Amino acid sequence: MLHHQLRWIPAHIREVSFCEEGGRELRLFLPSFTRFMGLSPTGVFIDVKTPSGFVCHYPIISVNEAQYEVVIQISSSDDSEGTKSMFKIFEPDELIEITSPFNEEVRSDDIDFYVKLARTGVTIAIPEGMSISDTLREHNIKVNTSCEYGVCGTCYTTVLSGEILHQDTYLMEDEKQAQDCMMICVSRGKPGTTIELDI
């Protein structure tokens, strides 16, 4: 699905352990942990891009917020090609790509708006509840922030096109009305639209 492809999150395999009936448990370290904070793992899954190129989803069985880690379980009864390739991963620090967590029964498209990066031409989906700055970091795009509340002005970014919903207290009203700059730590694009930034 397109919105998953736009939102892959890197994860490092910290440990692979065997569980009952030949399955595996993978302990993953996530450099960007924002979407997993406060998560109760009951009934929650993530999609994993497997070495074979297939996308499979697996249950999260534990979350360690202090260590930025989650543990997923892979069942030996899953004989899909994607899962078969997952069983071949045993090297520590192996890098895989995962999505944000979702409920198996209720998987909604949570994309709020899109950001086009003018310097590279890349367009990235911004989910509801995630800031532009956090989402860009998940895609290994460096951005400068400090307060994360729209107060200090560190994340000031030039807007090339699109409608901005300003939520900061740094810009003056006339600057907000001009729609040519924004604080990417808190302000957002109009839902369902694409904004273009000088990044």
PDB file of C-alpha atoms in Angstrom:
ATOM      1  CA  MET A   1       0.000   0.000   0.000  1.00  0.00           C
ATOM      2  CA  LEU A   2       1.321   3.425  -0.914  1.00  0.00           C
ATOM      3  CA  HIS A   3       1.071   5.056   2.478  1.00  0.00           C
ATOM      4  CA  HIS A   4       3.117   2.252   4.041  1.00  0.00           C
ATOM      5  CA  GLN A   5       5.765   2.549   1.349  1.00  0.00           C
ATOM      6  CA  LEU A   6       6.122   6.234   2.160  1.00  0.00           C
ATOM      7  CA  ARG A   7       6.536   5.615   5.867  1.00  0.00           C
ATOM      8  CA  TRP A   8       9.162   2.913   6.345  1.00  0.00           C
ATOM      9  CA  ILE A   9      11.054   3.191   9.629  1.00  0.00           C
ATOM     10  CA  PRO A  10      14.576   1.741   9.997  1.00  0.00           C
ATOM     11  CA  ALA A  11      15.057  -0.850  12.741  1.00  0.00           C
ATOM     12  CA  HIS A  12      18.195  -2.685  13.868  1.00  0.00           C
ATOM     13  CA  ILE A  13      17.955  -6.313  14.958  1.00  0.00           C
ATOM     14  CA  ARG A  14      19.470  -6.510  18.431  1.00  0.00           C
ATOM     15  CA  GLU A  15      18.747 -10.154  19.152  1.00  0.00           C
ATOM     16  CA  VAL A  16      17.115 -13.204  17.568  1.00  0.00           C
ATOM     17  CA  SER A  17      15.829 -15.896  19.932  1.00  0.00           C
ATOM     18  CA  PHE A  18      13.982 -19.159  19.451  1.00  0.00           C
ATOM     19  CA  CYS A  19      10.503 -19.598  20.849  1.00  0.00           C
ATOM     20  CA  GLU A  20       8.056 -22.481  21.077  1.00  0.00           C
ATOM     21  CA  GLU A  21       7.513 -24.725  18.053  1.00  0.00           C
ATOM     22  CA  GLY A  22      10.433 -23.303  16.092  1.00  0.00           C
ATOM     23  CA  GLY A  23       9.303 -19.704  15.837  1.00  0.00           C
ATOM     24  CA  ARG A  24      11.505 -16.659  16.347  1.00  0.00           C
ATOM     25  CA  GLU A  25      11.403 -13.515  18.424  1.00  0.00           C
ATOM     26  CA  LEU A  26      13.237 -10.481  17.083  1.00  0.00           C
ATOM     27  CA  ARG A  27      14.289  -7.703  19.456  1.00  0.00           C
ATOM     28  CA  LEU A  28      14.453  -4.500  17.418  1.00  0.00           C
ATOM     29  CA  PHE A  29      16.060  -1.163  18.204  1.00  0.00           C
ATOM     30  CA  LEU A  30      14.270   1.834  16.654  1.00  0.00           C
ATOM     31  CA  PRO A  31      16.278   5.089  16.350  1.00  0.00           C
ATOM     32  CA  SER A  32      12.962   6.904  15.873  1.00  0.00           C
ATOM     33  CA  PHE A  33      10.589   5.696  18.584  1.00  0.00           C
ATOM     34  CA  THR A  34       7.917   8.420  18.527  1.00  0.00           C
ATOM     35  CA  ARG A  35       5.059   6.281  17.217  1.00  0.00           C
ATOM     36  CA  PHE A  36       5.714   3.524  19.760  1.00  0.00           C
ATOM     37  CA  MET A  37       5.681   5.655  22.922  1.00  0.00           C
ATOM     38  CA  GLY A  38       2.898   4.663  25.312  1.00  0.00           C
ATOM     39  CA  LEU A  39       2.025   1.666  23.158  1.00  0.00           C
ATOM     40  CA  SER A  40       0.258  -1.317  24.694  1.00  0.00           C
ATOM     41  CA  PRO A  41       1.343  -4.290  22.577  1.00  0.00           C
ATOM     42  CA  THR A  42      -1.877  -6.278  22.976  1.00  0.00           C
ATOM     43  CA  GLY A  43      -3.366  -6.895  19.531  1.00  0.00           C
ATOM     44  CA  VAL A  44      -0.850  -4.590  17.828  1.00  0.00           C
ATOM     45  CA  PHE A  45       1.164  -5.432  14.713  1.00  0.00           C
ATOM     46  CA  ILE A  46       3.797  -3.930  12.441  1.00  0.00           C
ATOM     47  CA  ASP A  47       4.513  -4.526   8.771  1.00  0.00           C
ATOM     48  CA  VAL A  48       8.049  -5.683   7.973  1.00  0.00           C
ATOM     49  CA  LYS A  49       9.789  -5.444   4.616  1.00  0.00           C
ATOM     50  CA  THR A  50      11.338  -8.911   4.401  1.00  0.00           C
ATOM     51  CA  PRO A  51      14.637  -9.801   2.666  1.00  0.00           C
ATOM     52  CA  SER A  52      12.666 -11.421  -0.164  1.00  0.00           C
ATOM     53  CA  GLY A  53      10.944  -8.122  -0.894  1.00  0.00           C
ATOM     54  CA  PHE A  54       7.545  -9.186   0.436  1.00  0.00           C
ATOM     55  CA  VAL A  55       5.752  -7.241   3.166  1.00  0.00           C
ATOM     56  CA  CYS A  56       4.532  -9.320   6.121  1.00  0.00           C
ATOM     57  CA  HIS A  57       2.924  -8.286   9.374  1.00  0.00           C
ATOM     58  CA  TYR A  58       3.895  -9.660  12.775  1.00  0.00           C
ATOM     59  CA  PRO A  59       2.607  -9.100  16.318  1.00  0.00           C
ATOM     60  CA  ILE A  60       4.443  -6.899  18.804  1.00  0.00           C
ATOM     61  CA  ILE A  61       4.785  -8.824  22.074  1.00  0.00           C
ATOM     62  CA  SER A  62       6.691  -6.288  24.184  1.00  0.00           C
ATOM     63  CA  VAL A  63       7.801  -2.657  24.185  1.00  0.00           C
ATOM     64  CA  ASN A  64      10.801  -1.224  26.064  1.00  0.00           C
ATOM     65  CA  GLU A  65      10.522   2.558  25.921  1.00  0.00           C
ATOM     66  CA  ALA A  66      13.708   3.123  27.933  1.00  0.00           C
ATOM     67  CA  GLN A  67      15.793   1.218  25.369  1.00  0.00           C
ATOM     68  CA  TYR A  68      13.764   2.207  22.257  1.00  0.00           C
ATOM     69  CA  GLU A  69      13.120  -1.475  21.612  1.00  0.00           C
ATOM     70  CA  VAL A  70      10.208  -3.664  20.561  1.00  0.00           C
ATOM     71  CA  VAL A  71      10.022  -7.434  20.280  1.00  0.00           C
ATOM     72  CA  ILE A  72       8.085  -9.052  17.442  1.00  0.00           C
ATOM     73  CA  GLN A  73       7.147 -12.703  17.087  1.00  0.00           C
ATOM     74  CA  ILE A  74       7.428 -14.741  13.899  1.00  0.00           C
ATOM     75  CA  SER A  75       5.452 -17.966  13.813  1.00  0.00           C
ATOM     76  CA  SER A  76       6.976 -21.108  12.291  1.00  0.00           C
ATOM     77  CA  SER A  77       3.523 -22.011  10.962  1.00  0.00           C
ATOM     78  CA  ASP A  78       3.666 -19.048   8.557  1.00  0.00           C
ATOM     79  CA  ASP A  79       5.034 -20.620   5.375  1.00  0.00           C
ATOM     80  CA  SER A  80       4.866 -17.487   3.207  1.00  0.00           C
ATOM     81  CA  GLU A  81       7.938 -16.630   1.143  1.00  0.00           C
ATOM     82  CA  GLY A  82       8.406 -13.434   3.108  1.00  0.00           C
ATOM     83  CA  THR A  83       8.493 -15.185   6.468  1.00  0.00           C
ATOM     84  CA  LYS A  84      10.772 -17.920   5.136  1.00  0.00           C
ATOM     85  CA  SER A  85      13.286 -15.222   4.253  1.00  0.00           C
ATOM     86  CA  MET A  86      12.939 -13.694   7.735  1.00  0.00           C
ATOM     87  CA  PHE A  87      14.174 -16.946   9.276  1.00  0.00           C
ATOM     88  CA  LYS A  88      17.490 -16.414   7.505  1.00  0.00           C
ATOM     89  CA  ILE A  89      18.217 -13.210   9.447  1.00  0.00           C
ATOM     90  CA  PHE A  90      20.468 -13.891  12.405  1.00  0.00           C
ATOM     91  CA  GLU A  91      23.178 -11.231  12.266  1.00  0.00           C
ATOM     92  CA  PRO A  92      23.178  -8.610  15.073  1.00  0.00           C
ATOM     93  CA  ASP A  93      22.656  -5.040  13.811  1.00  0.00           C
ATOM     94  CA  GLU A  94      21.051  -6.307  10.612  1.00  0.00           C
ATOM     95  CA  LEU A  95      18.947  -3.412   9.323  1.00  0.00           C
ATOM     96  CA  ILE A  96      15.321  -3.986   8.359  1.00  0.00           C
ATOM     97  CA  GLU A  97      12.435  -1.637   7.616  1.00  0.00           C
ATOM     98  CA  ILE A  98       9.118  -1.597   9.472  1.00  0.00           C
ATOM     99  CA  THR A  99       5.969   0.511   9.612  1.00  0.00           C
ATOM    100  CA  SER A 100       4.308   2.254  12.517  1.00  0.00           C
ATOM    101  CA  PRO A 101       2.165  -0.008  14.734  1.00  0.00           C
ATOM    102  CA  PHE A 102      -1.451  -0.753  13.859  1.00  0.00           C
ATOM    103  CA  ASN A 103      -4.396  -2.722  15.163  1.00  0.00           C
ATOM    104  CA  GLU A 104      -5.021  -5.832  13.082  1.00  0.00           C
ATOM    105  CA  GLU A 105      -8.765  -5.262  13.002  1.00  0.00           C
ATOM    106  CA  VAL A 106      -8.774  -1.510  12.424  1.00  0.00           C
ATOM    107  CA  ARG A 107      -6.188  -0.371   9.893  1.00  0.00           C
ATOM    108  CA  SER A 108      -7.091   3.118   8.715  1.00  0.00           C
ATOM    109  CA  ASP A 109      -5.253   5.408   6.353  1.00  0.00           C
ATOM    110  CA  ASP A 110      -3.953   7.988   8.831  1.00  0.00           C
ATOM    111  CA  ILE A 111      -2.194  10.255   6.354  1.00  0.00           C
ATOM    112  CA  ASP A 112      -2.980  13.897   7.099  1.00  0.00           C
ATOM    113  CA  PHE A 113      -1.123  15.710   4.301  1.00  0.00           C
ATOM    114  CA  TYR A 114       1.997  15.502   2.129  1.00  0.00           C
ATOM    115  CA  VAL A 115       5.269  17.420   2.066  1.00  0.00           C
ATOM    116  CA  LYS A 116       7.292  17.822  -1.117  1.00  0.00           C
ATOM    117  CA  LEU A 117      10.983  18.510  -0.545  1.00  0.00           C
ATOM    118  CA  ALA A 118      11.999  20.982  -3.257  1.00  0.00           C
ATOM    119  CA  ARG A 119      15.723  20.203  -3.215  1.00  0.00           C
ATOM    120  CA  THR A 120      15.281  16.493  -3.942  1.00  0.00           C
ATOM    121  CA  GLY A 121      11.771  16.276  -5.412  1.00  0.00           C
ATOM    122  CA  VAL A 122      10.812  13.641  -2.824  1.00  0.00           C
ATOM    123  CA  THR A 123       7.254  13.671  -1.459  1.00  0.00           C
ATOM    124  CA  ILE A 124       6.634  12.296   2.030  1.00  0.00           C
ATOM    125  CA  ALA A 125       3.324  11.506   3.721  1.00  0.00           C
ATOM    126  CA  ILE A 126       2.765  13.122   7.121  1.00  0.00           C
ATOM    127  CA  PRO A 127       0.505  11.036   9.376  1.00  0.00           C
ATOM    128  CA  GLU A 128      -1.993  12.448  11.829  1.00  0.00           C
ATOM    129  CA  GLY A 129      -0.370  13.078  15.193  1.00  0.00           C
ATOM    130  CA  MET A 130       3.167  13.252  13.765  1.00  0.00           C
ATOM    131  CA  SER A 131       5.047  16.485  13.166  1.00  0.00           C
ATOM    132  CA  ILE A 132       6.794  17.246   9.906  1.00  0.00           C
ATOM    133  CA  SER A 133      10.157  17.337  11.687  1.00  0.00           C
ATOM    134  CA  ASP A 134       9.694  13.923  13.327  1.00  0.00           C
ATOM    135  CA  THR A 135       8.502  12.363  10.076  1.00  0.00           C
ATOM    136  CA  LEU A 136      11.477  13.740   8.154  1.00  0.00           C
ATOM    137  CA  ARG A 137      13.842  12.313  10.764  1.00  0.00           C
ATOM    138  CA  GLU A 138      12.270   8.900  10.254  1.00  0.00           C
ATOM    139  CA  HIS A 139      13.352   9.206   6.629  1.00  0.00           C
ATOM    140  CA  ASN A 140      16.920  10.107   7.689  1.00  0.00           C
ATOM    141  CA  ILE A 141      16.472  13.736   6.657  1.00  0.00           C
ATOM    142  CA  LYS A 142      18.292  16.097   9.002  1.00  0.00           C
ATOM    143  CA  VAL A 143      16.275  19.032  10.335  1.00  0.00           C
ATOM    144  CA  ASN A 144      17.133  21.504  13.074  1.00  0.00           C
ATOM    145  CA  THR A 145      14.767  21.839  16.026  1.00  0.00           C
ATOM    146  CA  SER A 146      15.090  22.873  19.638  1.00  0.00           C
ATOM    147  CA  CYS A 147      11.957  23.564  21.676  1.00  0.00           C
ATOM    148  CA  GLU A 148       9.561  21.357  19.627  1.00  0.00           C
ATOM    149  CA  TYR A 149       6.725  23.687  20.692  1.00  0.00           C
ATOM    150  CA  GLY A 150       6.852  26.349  17.968  1.00  0.00           C
ATOM    151  CA  VAL A 151       8.309  28.945  20.313  1.00  0.00           C
ATOM    152  CA  CYS A 152      12.021  29.329  19.550  1.00  0.00           C
ATOM    153  CA  GLY A 153      12.158  29.644  15.747  1.00  0.00           C
ATOM    154  CA  THR A 154      14.960  27.095  15.226  1.00  0.00           C
ATOM    155  CA  CYS A 155      12.938  25.052  12.725  1.00  0.00           C
ATOM    156  CA  TYR A 156      11.884  28.070  10.605  1.00  0.00           C
ATOM    157  CA  THR A 157      11.383  26.757   7.058  1.00  0.00           C
ATOM    158  CA  THR A 158      10.538  28.522   3.825  1.00  0.00           C
ATOM    159  CA  VAL A 159       7.256  27.432   2.213  1.00  0.00           C
ATOM    160  CA  LEU A 160       7.249  27.443  -1.593  1.00  0.00           C
ATOM    161  CA  SER A 161       3.609  26.444  -2.086  1.00  0.00           C
ATOM    162  CA  GLY A 162       0.593  25.109  -0.232  1.00  0.00           C
ATOM    163  CA  GLU A 163      -1.727  26.150   2.570  1.00  0.00           C
ATOM    164  CA  ILE A 164      -0.244  26.157   6.073  1.00  0.00           C
ATOM    165  CA  LEU A 165      -2.130  25.726   9.335  1.00  0.00           C
ATOM    166  CA  HIS A 166       0.073  27.650  11.734  1.00  0.00           C
ATOM    167  CA  GLN A 167       0.214  26.368  15.325  1.00  0.00           C
ATOM    168  CA  ASP A 168       3.309  28.203  16.553  1.00  0.00           C
ATOM    169  CA  THR A 169       3.683  31.300  18.711  1.00  0.00           C
ATOM    170  CA  TYR A 170       6.906  32.486  17.039  1.00  0.00           C
ATOM    171  CA  LEU A 171       5.616  34.048  13.818  1.00  0.00           C
ATOM    172  CA  MET A 172       3.735  37.343  13.725  1.00  0.00           C
ATOM    173  CA  GLU A 173       0.200  37.316  12.310  1.00  0.00           C
ATOM    174  CA  ASP A 174       1.242  39.011   9.078  1.00  0.00           C
ATOM    175  CA  GLU A 175       3.952  36.369   8.581  1.00  0.00           C
ATOM    176  CA  LYS A 176       1.407  33.604   9.084  1.00  0.00           C
ATOM    177  CA  GLN A 177      -0.988  35.196   6.614  1.00  0.00           C
ATOM    178  CA  ALA A 178       1.771  35.413   4.001  1.00  0.00           C
ATOM    179  CA  GLN A 179       1.934  31.600   3.953  1.00  0.00           C
ATOM    180  CA  ASP A 180       5.594  31.612   2.917  1.00  0.00           C
ATOM    181  CA  CYS A 181       7.220  30.172   6.046  1.00  0.00           C
ATOM    182  CA  MET A 182       6.397  27.808   8.913  1.00  0.00           C
ATOM    183  CA  MET A 183       7.655  26.073  12.037  1.00  0.00           C
ATOM    184  CA  ILE A 184       7.860  22.419  11.027  1.00  0.00           C
ATOM    185  CA  CYS A 185       7.906  21.159  14.618  1.00  0.00           C
ATOM    186  CA  VAL A 186       4.241  22.066  15.183  1.00  0.00           C
ATOM    187  CA  SER A 187       2.578  23.661  12.143  1.00  0.00           C
ATOM    188  CA  ARG A 188       0.968  21.567   9.433  1.00  0.00           C
ATOM    189  CA  GLY A 189      -0.394  21.546   5.918  1.00  0.00           C
ATOM    190  CA  LYS A 190      -4.092  21.621   5.169  1.00  0.00           C
ATOM    191  CA  PRO A 191      -5.425  18.026   5.401  1.00  0.00           C
ATOM    192  CA  GLY A 192      -5.448  16.185   2.095  1.00  0.00           C
ATOM    193  CA  THR A 193      -3.120  18.662   0.361  1.00  0.00           C
ATOM    194  CA  THR A 194       0.573  18.845  -0.540  1.00  0.00           C
ATOM    195  CA  ILE A 195       2.857  21.626   0.641  1.00  0.00           C
ATOM    196  CA  GLU A 196       6.295  22.276  -0.842  1.00  0.00           C
ATOM    197  CA  LEU A 197       9.173  23.219   1.440  1.00  0.00           C
ATOM    198  CA  ASP A 198      12.648  24.569   0.720  1.00  0.00           C
ATOM    199  CA  ILE A 199      14.350  21.462   2.127  1.00  0.00           C
TER     200      ILE A 199
END
